[in-house]
Short mmCIF file of C-alpha atoms in Angstrom, two decimals:
data_model
loop_
_atom_site.label_atom_id
_atom_site.label_comp_id
_atom_site.label_asym_id
_atom_site.label_seq_id
_atom_site.Cartn_x
_atom_site.Cartn_y
_atom_site.Cartn_z
CA MET A 1 24.66 -67.84 -38.29
CA THR A 2 23.22 -65.09 -36.29
CA ALA A 3 19.80 -64.21 -35.40
CA PRO A 4 19.27 -60.79 -36.59
CA ASP A 5 18.32 -57.66 -33.75
CA THR A 6 14.96 -57.70 -33.67
CA ALA A 7 14.97 -55.34 -30.19
CA THR A 8 13.37 -52.04 -30.35
CA PRO A 9 15.93 -49.02 -30.48
CA PRO A 10 15.22 -46.81 -27.60
CA VAL A 11 12.77 -43.76 -28.40
CA PRO A 12 15.13 -40.47 -27.79
CA VAL A 13 13.91 -38.47 -24.97
CA TYR A 14 13.30 -35.49 -26.63
CA ARG A 15 10.28 -37.79 -28.51
CA ARG A 16 9.00 -39.11 -24.97
CA LYS A 17 6.09 -37.45 -23.65
CA LEU A 18 7.28 -36.80 -20.33
CA PHE A 19 10.05 -34.65 -21.58
CA TRP A 20 7.60 -32.40 -22.65
CA VAL A 21 5.60 -32.19 -19.55
CA ALA A 22 8.58 -31.50 -17.83
CA LEU A 23 9.67 -28.42 -20.03
CA LEU A 24 5.96 -27.35 -20.21
CA TYR A 25 6.09 -27.40 -16.59
CA PHE A 26 8.96 -25.52 -16.24
CA SER A 27 8.03 -22.71 -18.37
CA GLU A 28 4.91 -22.40 -16.21
CA GLY A 29 6.57 -22.09 -12.98
CA LEU A 30 8.91 -19.63 -13.91
CA PRO A 31 7.00 -16.57 -14.42
CA LEU A 32 5.37 -16.73 -10.93
CA GLY A 33 8.86 -16.76 -9.37
CA ILE A 34 9.92 -13.70 -11.53
CA PHE A 35 6.95 -11.97 -10.68
CA TYR A 36 6.83 -13.06 -6.76
CA ASP A 37 10.71 -13.61 -6.62
CA ILE A 38 12.52 -10.91 -9.15
CA PHE A 39 9.87 -7.59 -9.31
CA PRO A 40 9.32 -6.65 -5.69
CA VAL A 41 13.03 -6.99 -5.56
CA TYR A 42 13.97 -4.97 -8.56
CA PHE A 43 11.90 -2.10 -7.65
CA ARG A 44 12.34 -1.90 -4.32
CA GLN A 45 16.38 -1.71 -4.89
CA ARG A 46 15.52 1.32 -7.38
CA GLY A 47 13.13 3.04 -4.46
CA VAL A 48 9.53 2.50 -5.17
CA ASP A 49 7.62 2.54 -2.19
CA LEU A 50 6.36 -0.37 -0.68
CA ALA A 51 2.26 0.84 -1.22
CA ASP A 52 3.35 1.00 -5.07
CA ILE A 53 5.13 -2.32 -4.83
CA GLY A 54 1.96 -3.85 -3.36
CA LEU A 55 -0.67 -2.40 -5.84
CA LEU A 56 1.85 -4.30 -8.41
CA SER A 57 0.46 -7.59 -6.99
CA LEU A 58 -3.18 -6.79 -7.89
CA LEU A 59 -1.73 -6.94 -11.50
CA GLY A 60 -1.66 -10.89 -10.60
CA LEU A 61 -5.45 -10.80 -10.66
CA ALA A 62 -5.01 -11.46 -14.54
CA TRP A 63 -4.50 -16.00 -12.90
CA THR A 64 -7.37 -15.78 -11.21
CA VAL A 65 -9.57 -14.59 -13.92
CA LYS A 66 -8.26 -16.67 -16.60
CA PHE A 67 -11.05 -19.05 -17.03
CA LEU A 68 -12.83 -16.42 -19.30
CA TRP A 69 -10.28 -17.03 -22.03
CA ALA A 70 -9.72 -20.61 -21.62
CA PRO A 71 -12.43 -21.62 -23.66
CA ALA A 72 -11.06 -19.42 -26.38
CA VAL A 73 -7.70 -21.13 -26.03
CA ASP A 74 -9.15 -24.57 -25.86
CA TRP A 75 -11.58 -23.40 -29.50
CA THR A 76 -8.60 -22.98 -31.24
CA ARG A 77 -6.81 -26.13 -30.57
CA HIS A 78 -3.44 -24.63 -31.34
CA HIS A 79 -2.15 -25.19 -27.70
CA ARG A 80 1.42 -25.13 -28.50
CA TRP A 81 1.12 -21.96 -30.94
CA TRP A 82 -0.37 -20.52 -27.97
CA ILE A 83 2.34 -21.72 -25.41
CA SER A 84 4.79 -20.58 -27.70
CA ALA A 85 3.59 -17.00 -27.92
CA ALA A 86 2.86 -16.81 -24.85
CA ASN A 87 6.77 -17.76 -23.81
CA LEU A 88 8.22 -15.47 -26.63
CA GLY A 89 5.81 -12.59 -25.66
CA MET A 90 7.42 -12.62 -21.45
CA ALA A 91 10.61 -12.91 -23.27
CA LEU A 92 10.09 -9.80 -25.04
CA VAL A 93 8.57 -8.08 -21.38
CA MET A 94 12.20 -9.04 -19.71
CA TRP A 95 14.46 -7.73 -22.54
CA GLY A 96 12.43 -4.61 -22.54
CA PHE A 97 13.26 -4.62 -18.44
CA ALA A 98 16.64 -5.09 -19.72
CA GLY A 99 16.95 -1.90 -21.49
CA SER A 100 15.04 0.13 -18.18
CA PHE A 101 11.11 0.57 -18.19
CA GLY A 102 11.62 2.91 -15.21
CA PHE A 103 8.97 2.81 -13.48
CA GLY A 104 6.26 4.56 -15.42
CA PRO A 105 3.13 3.93 -17.19
CA LEU A 106 4.91 1.55 -19.37
CA VAL A 107 5.96 -0.40 -15.85
CA TRP A 108 2.44 -1.51 -15.78
CA VAL A 109 1.22 -2.24 -18.93
CA ALA A 110 4.65 -4.36 -19.60
CA ILE A 111 3.60 -6.39 -15.91
CA GLY A 112 0.36 -6.45 -16.84
CA LEU A 113 1.19 -8.08 -20.05
CA PHE A 114 3.36 -10.18 -18.75
CA THR A 115 0.76 -11.52 -16.28
CA VAL A 116 -1.80 -12.47 -18.91
CA LEU A 117 0.49 -14.25 -20.82
CA SER A 118 1.32 -16.49 -17.82
CA ALA A 119 -1.74 -17.04 -17.36
CA THR A 120 -2.54 -17.94 -21.14
CA ASN A 121 0.45 -20.26 -20.91
CA ASP A 122 -1.38 -21.86 -18.20
CA ILE A 123 -4.24 -22.49 -19.84
CA ALA A 124 -2.56 -24.01 -22.84
CA THR A 125 0.38 -25.88 -20.94
CA ASP A 126 -2.64 -27.48 -18.66
CA GLY A 127 -5.31 -28.40 -21.62
CA TYR A 128 -2.40 -29.90 -23.84
CA THR A 129 -0.70 -32.00 -21.27
CA ILE A 130 -4.26 -33.50 -20.31
CA GLU A 131 -4.87 -34.81 -23.80
CA LEU A 132 -1.27 -35.64 -24.31
CA LEU A 133 -1.32 -38.54 -21.64
CA ASP A 134 -3.29 -41.35 -20.92
CA LYS A 135 -4.71 -41.70 -17.82
CA ARG A 136 -2.31 -44.60 -17.18
CA GLU A 137 0.49 -41.82 -17.17
CA TYR A 138 -1.19 -39.15 -15.03
CA GLY A 139 0.50 -40.63 -11.76
CA LEU A 140 4.67 -40.06 -13.16
CA ALA A 141 3.27 -37.68 -14.87
CA ASN A 142 2.02 -35.75 -12.12
CA GLY A 143 4.76 -35.76 -10.11
CA LEU A 144 7.22 -34.44 -12.91
CA ARG A 145 4.29 -31.27 -13.58
CA ILE A 146 4.85 -30.88 -9.46
CA GLY A 147 8.82 -31.13 -9.47
CA PHE A 148 9.77 -28.93 -12.75
CA TYR A 149 7.15 -26.54 -11.55
CA ARG A 150 9.31 -26.26 -8.65
CA VAL A 151 12.38 -25.94 -10.55
CA GLY A 152 11.36 -23.30 -12.89
CA MET A 153 10.39 -21.24 -9.77
CA LEU A 154 14.20 -22.01 -8.28
CA ALA A 155 14.91 -20.44 -11.96
CA ALA A 156 13.95 -17.08 -10.38
CA GLY A 157 16.20 -17.33 -8.22
CA VAL A 158 19.28 -18.42 -9.99
CA VAL A 159 17.93 -14.91 -12.21
CA LEU A 160 18.18 -13.07 -8.74
CA MET A 161 21.66 -14.40 -8.31
CA VAL A 162 22.42 -13.54 -11.52
CA SER A 163 21.70 -9.81 -10.67
CA GLY A 164 23.83 -9.59 -8.00
CA TRP A 165 26.87 -11.00 -10.00
CA PHE A 166 26.79 -9.11 -12.83
CA GLY A 167 23.85 -6.59 -13.09
CA TRP A 168 19.94 -6.26 -13.64
CA ALA A 169 19.97 -5.92 -17.25
CA GLU A 170 22.38 -9.02 -17.59
CA ALA A 171 20.00 -10.71 -15.40
CA TYR A 172 16.69 -10.07 -17.26
CA LEU A 173 18.41 -10.87 -20.76
CA VAL A 174 19.19 -14.16 -19.46
CA GLY A 175 15.48 -14.91 -17.90
CA GLY A 176 14.68 -13.64 -21.25
CA ALA A 177 17.00 -16.04 -23.13
CA VAL A 178 15.13 -18.77 -21.49
CA PHE A 179 11.52 -17.66 -21.86
CA ALA A 180 12.66 -17.75 -25.65
CA LEU A 181 14.45 -20.70 -25.41
CA ASN A 182 11.17 -22.59 -23.99
CA GLY A 183 8.81 -20.98 -26.97
CA LEU A 184 11.25 -22.52 -29.73
CA LEU A 185 11.28 -25.76 -28.28
CA VAL A 186 7.55 -26.51 -27.49
CA LEU A 187 7.19 -25.99 -31.36
CA ALA A 188 9.03 -29.50 -31.54
CA ALA A 189 5.97 -30.85 -29.21
CA PRO A 190 3.73 -33.56 -30.51
CA ARG A 191 0.91 -32.35 -32.25
CA GLU A 192 -2.70 -31.92 -30.83
CA ALA A 193 -4.93 -34.40 -31.84
CA PRO A 194 -7.84 -33.36 -33.86
CA ARG A 195 -11.23 -32.97 -32.35
CA GLU A 196 -14.79 -32.48 -33.34
CA ARG A 197 -16.43 -29.85 -31.97
CA PRO A 198 -19.89 -31.06 -30.38
CA ALA A 199 -22.66 -29.34 -32.92
CA GLY A 200 -25.39 -26.78 -31.03
CA ALA A 201 -22.88 -26.57 -28.20
CA GLY A 202 -19.96 -24.34 -26.65
CA VAL A 203 -19.48 -20.96 -25.95
CA GLY A 204 -21.62 -19.20 -28.61
CA LYS A 205 -24.22 -21.05 -27.38
CA GLU A 206 -23.61 -20.20 -23.62
CA PHE A 207 -22.71 -16.47 -24.31
CA ALA A 208 -26.39 -16.12 -26.37
CA LEU A 209 -28.17 -17.59 -23.15
CA LEU A 210 -26.40 -14.18 -21.28
CA LYS A 211 -28.55 -12.29 -23.15
CA ASP A 212 -31.69 -13.22 -21.18
CA GLN A 213 -29.61 -13.09 -18.74
CA PRO A 214 -28.51 -9.56 -16.90
CA GLN A 215 -27.40 -10.31 -13.62
CA TRP A 216 -24.28 -12.23 -15.36
CA VAL A 217 -23.45 -9.92 -17.70
CA LEU A 218 -23.16 -6.97 -14.77
CA ALA A 219 -21.42 -9.95 -13.14
CA LEU A 220 -19.04 -10.17 -15.54
CA ALA A 221 -18.56 -6.34 -16.40
CA LEU A 222 -17.72 -5.74 -13.19
CA VAL A 223 -14.98 -8.14 -12.68
CA LEU A 224 -13.49 -7.04 -15.61
CA VAL A 225 -14.06 -3.15 -14.68
CA GLY A 226 -12.16 -4.31 -11.46
CA LEU A 227 -9.38 -6.02 -13.08
CA LEU A 228 -8.57 -3.17 -15.61
CA TRP A 229 -9.05 -0.23 -13.17
CA PRO A 230 -5.26 -0.16 -11.63
CA ALA A 231 -4.27 0.69 -15.32
CA LEU A 232 -6.28 4.29 -15.34
CA PRO A 233 -3.69 6.05 -13.39
CA PRO A 234 -0.61 5.31 -15.46
CA LEU A 235 -2.93 5.59 -18.41
CA ALA A 236 -4.05 9.02 -17.04
CA GLY A 237 -0.11 9.86 -16.63
CA ALA A 238 0.61 8.87 -20.15
CA LEU A 239 -2.28 11.10 -21.78
CA ASP A 240 -1.27 14.23 -19.65
CA TRP A 241 -5.17 13.65 -18.00
CA HIS A 242 -3.72 15.79 -14.80
CA GLY A 243 -6.93 15.84 -12.47
CA LEU A 244 -7.21 12.29 -13.16
CA GLU A 245 -3.65 11.36 -12.38
CA GLN A 246 -3.74 13.30 -9.34
CA VAL A 247 -6.65 11.30 -7.92
CA GLY A 248 -5.21 8.30 -8.96
CA LYS A 249 -2.26 8.61 -6.65
CA ALA A 250 -4.35 8.11 -3.99
CA TRP A 251 -4.79 4.35 -2.23
CA TRP A 252 -8.35 3.94 -2.27
CA PHE A 253 -8.57 4.66 -6.25
CA ARG A 254 -5.91 2.81 -6.89
CA GLY A 255 -6.63 -0.60 -4.70
CA ALA A 256 -9.95 -0.11 -2.69
CA ILE A 257 -12.45 0.86 -5.97
CA PRO A 258 -10.95 -2.27 -8.16
CA VAL A 259 -10.97 -4.76 -5.23
CA ALA A 260 -15.05 -3.56 -4.27
CA LEU A 261 -15.45 -3.70 -8.32
CA MET A 262 -14.31 -7.12 -8.15
CA PHE A 263 -15.97 -8.17 -4.90
CA ALA A 264 -19.43 -7.20 -6.20
CA GLY A 265 -19.12 -8.68 -9.67
CA ALA A 266 -18.13 -12.32 -7.52
CA GLY A 267 -20.86 -11.77 -5.22
CA LEU A 268 -23.40 -10.73 -7.84
CA MET A 269 -22.29 -14.07 -9.98
CA VAL A 270 -23.11 -16.26 -6.88
CA HIS A 271 -26.46 -14.69 -6.58
CA ALA A 272 -26.89 -15.61 -10.34
CA ALA A 273 -25.63 -19.31 -10.06
CA GLN A 274 -28.44 -19.64 -7.28
CA GLY A 275 -31.07 -18.14 -9.53
CA PRO A 276 -34.38 -19.93 -10.99
CA ARG A 277 -33.00 -19.28 -14.65
CA ALA A 278 -29.54 -20.82 -13.93
CA ASP A 279 -29.90 -24.20 -14.64
CA ALA A 280 -29.63 -23.14 -18.27
CA MET A 281 -25.94 -22.15 -17.45
CA ARG A 282 -25.05 -25.74 -16.45
CA GLU A 283 -23.63 -27.50 -19.62
CA GLY A 284 -21.54 -24.17 -20.78
CA PRO A 285 -18.14 -24.35 -21.15
CA VAL A 286 -17.05 -20.90 -19.03
CA PHE A 287 -19.97 -20.51 -16.95
CA GLY A 288 -21.13 -24.37 -16.17
CA ALA A 289 -18.99 -25.43 -13.73
CA TRP A 290 -19.42 -22.22 -11.81
CA VAL A 291 -23.27 -22.75 -11.65
CA GLU A 292 -22.82 -26.58 -10.64
CA LEU A 293 -20.16 -25.05 -7.82
CA LEU A 294 -21.74 -22.46 -6.49
CA SER A 295 -25.73 -24.07 -6.52
CA ARG A 296 -24.32 -26.57 -3.68
CA PRO A 297 -25.45 -26.28 -0.30
CA GLY A 298 -22.82 -25.01 2.09
CA MET A 299 -20.48 -23.73 -0.47
CA LEU A 300 -20.64 -19.93 0.02
CA ALA A 301 -18.98 -20.84 3.34
CA MET A 302 -16.51 -22.81 1.72
CA LEU A 303 -15.39 -19.93 -0.84
CA LEU A 304 -15.24 -17.60 2.31
CA PHE A 305 -12.78 -20.14 4.30
CA ILE A 306 -10.80 -20.48 0.91
CA LEU A 307 -10.52 -16.41 0.98
CA LEU A 308 -9.20 -16.24 4.59
CA PHE A 309 -7.33 -19.83 5.35
CA LYS A 310 -4.29 -18.36 3.85
CA LEU A 311 -4.85 -14.61 4.37
CA GLY A 312 -2.18 -14.21 6.90
CA ASP A 313 0.60 -15.70 4.95
CA ALA A 314 -0.19 -14.32 1.71
CA ALA A 315 -0.90 -10.47 3.32
CA MET A 316 2.82 -11.04 4.51
CA GLY A 317 4.41 -12.78 0.93
CA PHE A 318 4.61 -9.86 -1.06
CA MET A 319 6.44 -7.89 1.40
CA VAL A 320 8.78 -10.25 2.56
CA LYS A 321 11.32 -9.42 -0.43
CA PRO A 322 11.30 -5.65 0.20
CA PHE A 323 12.18 -6.50 3.93
CA TRP A 324 15.01 -8.44 2.78
CA VAL A 325 16.39 -5.61 0.74
CA ASP A 326 15.36 -2.69 3.16
CA ALA A 327 17.58 -4.83 5.51
CA GLY A 328 20.30 -4.75 3.62
CA PHE A 329 20.86 -8.26 2.00
CA SER A 330 22.57 -8.53 -1.61
CA ASN A 331 20.32 -10.39 -4.49
CA GLN A 332 22.65 -13.18 -3.91
CA GLN A 333 21.68 -13.94 -0.21
CA ILE A 334 18.14 -13.59 -1.14
CA GLY A 335 18.37 -15.43 -4.11
CA LEU A 336 20.06 -18.67 -2.29
CA VAL A 337 18.63 -18.45 0.88
CA SER A 338 14.86 -16.76 0.54
CA VAL A 339 14.09 -18.38 -2.58
CA MET A 340 16.00 -21.67 -3.53
CA PHE A 341 16.47 -22.62 0.11
CA GLY A 342 13.03 -21.79 0.84
CA LEU A 343 11.53 -23.57 -1.81
CA VAL A 344 13.18 -26.60 -0.94
CA LEU A 345 11.70 -26.18 2.58
CA SER A 346 8.62 -25.25 1.08
CA ILE A 347 8.63 -29.04 -0.72
CA ALA A 348 9.88 -30.16 1.93
CA GLY A 349 7.09 -29.01 3.91
CA GLY A 350 4.20 -29.54 2.09
CA LEU A 351 5.43 -33.41 1.48
CA LEU A 352 4.96 -33.85 5.44
CA GLY A 353 1.64 -31.69 5.42
CA GLY A 354 0.64 -34.00 2.94
CA TRP A 355 1.30 -37.10 4.66
CA TYR A 356 0.49 -35.59 8.34
CA VAL A 357 -3.37 -35.28 6.24
CA ASP A 358 -3.42 -38.80 4.71
CA ARG A 359 -3.01 -39.78 8.58
CA VAL A 360 -5.44 -38.06 10.81
CA GLY A 361 -7.36 -36.57 8.11
CA ILE A 362 -8.26 -32.99 6.17
CA PHE A 363 -10.09 -31.20 8.76
CA ARG A 364 -7.67 -32.01 11.46
CA GLY A 365 -4.74 -31.13 9.09
CA LEU A 366 -6.46 -27.97 8.12
CA TRP A 367 -6.48 -26.59 12.00
CA VAL A 368 -3.33 -27.96 12.97
CA LEU A 369 -1.16 -26.97 10.06
CA GLY A 370 -2.76 -23.57 9.88
CA LEU A 371 -1.64 -22.92 13.41
CA TRP A 372 1.83 -23.94 12.08
CA GLN A 373 1.45 -21.61 9.42
CA ALA A 374 0.21 -18.90 11.03
CA ALA A 375 3.42 -19.17 14.10
CA SER A 376 5.97 -18.30 10.83
CA ASN A 377 4.19 -14.88 10.80
CA LEU A 378 5.57 -14.10 14.26
CA GLY A 379 9.34 -15.20 13.37
CA TYR A 380 8.94 -12.70 10.60
CA ALA A 381 7.85 -10.13 13.23
CA LEU A 382 10.67 -10.93 15.43
CA ALA A 383 13.35 -11.03 12.77
CA ALA A 384 12.09 -7.25 11.85
CA TRP A 385 12.30 -6.15 15.38
CA LYS A 386 15.73 -7.51 15.52
CA VAL A 387 16.84 -5.96 12.34
CA ASN A 388 15.25 -2.35 13.36
CA GLU A 389 17.51 -3.11 16.71
CA MET A 390 20.86 -3.87 15.40
CA THR A 391 20.52 -1.56 12.87
CA ALA A 392 20.12 1.30 15.58
CA GLN A 393 23.59 -0.31 16.79
CA GLY A 394 25.15 0.03 12.99
CA VAL A 395 25.23 -3.58 12.60
CA GLY A 396 23.55 -4.80 9.04
CA PRO A 397 23.92 -8.64 7.67
CA SER A 398 27.00 -10.24 6.66
CA ALA A 399 28.38 -9.70 3.00
CA SER A 400 30.98 -12.48 3.23
CA MET A 401 28.06 -15.14 2.28
CA ALA A 402 27.39 -13.98 -1.14
CA ALA A 403 31.01 -12.33 -1.85
CA ASP A 404 32.92 -15.62 -1.03
CA TYR A 405 29.82 -18.42 -2.97
CA SER A 406 30.35 -15.86 -5.78
CA LEU A 407 33.99 -16.43 -6.07
CA TRP A 408 33.26 -20.45 -5.08
CA TRP A 409 30.75 -20.44 -8.53
CA GLN A 410 33.41 -18.36 -10.71
CA ALA A 411 36.09 -20.78 -9.59
CA THR A 412 33.82 -23.74 -10.52
CA THR A 413 32.81 -22.92 -13.44
CA ALA A 414 36.03 -21.55 -14.52
CA GLY A 415 37.01 -25.01 -14.26
CA GLY A 416 34.66 -26.83 -16.39
CA TRP A 417 33.30 -28.46 -13.63
CA ARG A 418 36.14 -30.81 -13.42
CA GLU A 419 37.68 -32.04 -10.20
CA TRP A 420 34.28 -32.76 -8.37
CA GLY A 421 35.88 -34.37 -4.97
CA ASP A 422 37.81 -30.81 -4.71
CA GLN A 423 34.82 -28.34 -5.56
CA ALA A 424 32.66 -30.32 -2.96
CA ARG A 425 35.21 -30.25 -0.30
CA ALA A 426 35.29 -26.64 -1.16
CA LEU A 427 31.96 -26.08 -0.79
CA ALA A 428 31.45 -28.20 2.49
CA GLY A 429 34.03 -25.49 3.91
CA LEU A 430 32.05 -22.79 2.47
CA LEU A 431 29.17 -23.72 4.08
CA GLY A 432 30.61 -24.10 7.38
CA ALA A 433 32.40 -20.95 7.45
CA SER A 434 29.21 -19.01 6.55
CA LEU A 435 27.18 -20.49 9.64
CA THR A 436 30.09 -19.37 11.85
CA SER A 437 30.29 -16.16 10.30
CA LEU A 438 26.57 -15.13 10.78
CA ASN A 439 25.84 -12.38 13.08
CA PRO A 440 22.36 -11.31 14.65
CA VAL A 441 21.19 -9.82 11.92
CA ASP A 442 21.69 -12.99 9.21
CA GLY A 443 20.67 -15.26 11.68
CA SER A 444 17.34 -13.85 12.57
CA VAL A 445 16.12 -13.11 9.24
CA TYR A 446 17.54 -16.93 7.86
CA ALA A 447 15.65 -18.28 10.60
CA ALA A 448 12.66 -16.76 10.12
CA SER A 449 12.74 -17.57 6.13
CA ALA A 450 13.49 -20.85 7.08
CA LEU A 451 10.33 -21.60 9.02
CA GLU A 452 7.68 -19.26 6.95
CA SER A 453 9.01 -21.56 4.40
CA PHE A 454 8.47 -24.99 5.51
CA THR A 455 5.32 -24.00 7.50
CA GLY A 456 4.03 -22.25 4.74
CA GLY A 457 4.44 -25.76 3.05
CA LEU A 458 2.82 -27.32 5.70
CA GLY A 459 -0.24 -25.31 5.66
CA THR A 460 -0.34 -25.68 1.83
CA GLY A 461 -0.12 -29.55 1.82
CA ALA A 462 -3.60 -29.40 4.37
CA PHE A 463 -5.11 -26.42 1.45
CA LEU A 464 -4.41 -28.16 -1.69
CA ALA A 465 -6.47 -31.56 0.11
CA PHE A 466 -9.11 -29.58 1.32
CA LEU A 467 -9.53 -27.85 -2.32
CA MET A 468 -9.50 -31.19 -3.79
CA SER A 469 -12.01 -32.69 -1.67
CA LEU A 470 -14.44 -30.33 -2.64
CA THR A 471 -14.51 -30.71 -6.30
CA HIS A 472 -16.70 -33.77 -7.81
CA ARG A 473 -14.95 -36.08 -10.16
CA ALA A 474 -16.96 -35.71 -13.45
CA LYS A 475 -15.87 -32.03 -13.60
CA ALA A 476 -12.95 -32.13 -10.78
CA THR A 477 -10.08 -30.13 -13.22
CA THR A 478 -12.74 -27.41 -14.19
CA GLU A 479 -13.77 -26.68 -10.35
CA TYR A 480 -10.00 -27.14 -9.37
CA ALA A 481 -9.01 -24.33 -11.39
CA ILE A 482 -12.15 -22.12 -10.11
CA LEU A 483 -11.14 -22.85 -6.14
CA SER A 484 -7.64 -22.10 -6.80
CA SER A 485 -8.22 -18.75 -8.55
CA ILE A 486 -10.06 -17.68 -5.47
CA PHE A 487 -7.73 -17.84 -3.43
CA ALA A 488 -5.38 -16.45 -6.07
CA PHE A 489 -7.83 -13.65 -5.78
CA SER A 490 -7.27 -13.45 -2.01
CA ARG A 491 -3.43 -13.75 -2.78
CA ALA A 492 -3.40 -10.73 -5.23
CA VAL A 493 -5.67 -8.54 -3.16
CA ALA A 494 -3.93 -9.06 0.15
CA GLY A 495 -0.24 -8.26 -1.36
CA TRP A 496 -1.67 -4.77 -2.28
CA ALA A 497 -2.69 -4.07 0.72
CA GLY A 498 0.46 -5.65 2.46
CA GLY A 499 2.19 -2.48 0.71
CA ILE A 500 -0.42 -0.47 2.66
CA GLY A 501 0.24 -1.82 6.08
CA ALA A 502 4.00 -1.93 6.17
CA GLN A 503 4.69 1.31 4.69
CA GLU A 504 2.68 3.34 7.28
CA ILE A 505 3.24 1.24 10.02
CA GLY A 506 6.37 -0.60 9.83
CA PHE A 507 7.84 -4.57 8.74
CA ALA A 508 7.75 -5.37 12.22
CA ALA A 509 4.41 -3.81 13.58
CA TYR A 510 2.61 -5.19 10.20
CA PHE A 511 4.16 -8.64 9.96
CA PHE A 512 2.66 -9.30 13.95
CA LEU A 513 -0.97 -7.91 12.32
CA THR A 514 -0.94 -10.49 9.67
CA PHE A 515 -0.36 -13.30 12.19
CA TRP A 516 -3.78 -12.32 13.46
CA LEU A 517 -5.11 -12.34 10.11
CA SER A 518 -4.61 -16.46 9.70
CA PHE A 519 -7.72 -16.78 12.46
CA PRO A 520 -10.70 -15.54 10.98
CA ALA A 521 -11.15 -18.69 9.03
CA TYR A 522 -11.09 -20.45 11.94
CA LEU A 523 -15.17 -19.47 12.77
CA LEU A 524 -15.64 -21.20 9.71
CA LEU A 525 -14.02 -24.89 10.99
CA PRO A 526 -17.92 -26.06 12.04
CA GLN A 527 -19.33 -25.56 8.43
CA VAL A 528 -15.57 -26.90 6.99
CA ARG A 529 -15.89 -30.13 9.15
CA ARG A 530 -20.14 -30.55 8.19
CA MET A 531 -18.99 -30.13 4.47
CA LEU A 532 -16.18 -32.99 5.01
CA GLU A 533 -18.71 -35.18 6.23
CA GLN A 534 -21.03 -34.94 3.31
CA GLN A 535 -18.22 -35.39 0.71
CA ASP A 536 -17.15 -38.13 2.93
CA ILE A 537 -20.81 -39.93 2.42
CA LYS A 538 -21.49 -38.99 -0.94
CA GLU A 539 -17.83 -40.81 -1.53
CA VAL A 540 -19.40 -43.91 0.24
#
């Protein structure tokens, strides 16, 4: 008699926690790719000037201040519904672009809404994932989080290539469909575990304390006014406030004032966190981590270092895609080389940078890899100079790469993915032909892109290790979120200034200028070394 089979049947993939981790972080990486890779190309191809494209980067400040509404998301507990609503909202924005918003007031509202929804998606995804996983699952889960976040950003490159093959409307329709599918799928994820709210604590108690601490109220007000300020010119245009609309065209009104307001608010917040009554706020869910972080000796210098370390990289970053457009490259070339290949090189650089930091230490890793990071800006400056020289001779980028890859892709999909060997050989031959057909414009820009992506990853590997070293284990998640938000603020402001710089002095001169912006952070290296040594002593 045969014994019954008592083996446990395999758990379906869609019921495994790590499946949902992968899906959620794909949907978290995609919006960032859309914002930094799709929108600059789209608007530049529609004739929007560089200053206005740079100004769009200020709408990315939503990622900087997302900590303000993170407690509300956590308090409601319905993380899956937040994620679903955010993704469906981003799908509607994408479909709105498919219907062509133009570049009027509505586009500012649409992109602002997109970044707020993306930031909310980040909050809900991080909170849901932390609660979903057991500690023994963190290692593999973190690998999936990073990997699929990058896959989401790579998907933006695919959307860009679709725009070259079929048009922008079709590309936005595809992008919106991906967001909508994510929003619907997440509702099938495991439900959130119930959790009791502690009595007498939380956001309400913390905001009640603000009544007795007007510095915090004023700081918060300045930050929020600065965040909303860029919406004034489009609002004035929509409401026919002609006087404000004319003033709103000035760079100082549209960019300098909101940045100054946010810097003033941040400075006042630092002062309040170091005041004698700050301890009352220390345990709060919104400002508690700020108080804890800012009250440490030497932390102000560390915050300034965070703002400055990747300043050169960030100042160039938002102008790279408009440069490719102005140089004459197609959407397929930008999507394949600058976005997809570039992201692969960035990941490789990040891994190598992390390995180097583990071998030589964070301090040496910062200054050595920071030099390589700065060198990439010179690569783009030389490429822009070469493009100007060749354009004057009537030479532009080769179009054969985009056309041939498009034909290969169409033939491959028409064949139903059969005959893999023949298709692989065809792709290898196409790669070889593409390399031999490169002209000086292609070679200089592709080389600059590869150098920038790889060395940017090197610098990021050291930078992330530095941020992690500053956090205390008890509040590591919240403190790391705050520190990364400070970097996001620097990136958004640098992107705005980059639009003005590139428009006024040209790409070549501006990219050369960004090389020198990489070095003010080096003045703070002595304080960084002292802080890292203090952290090592505490760990022991």
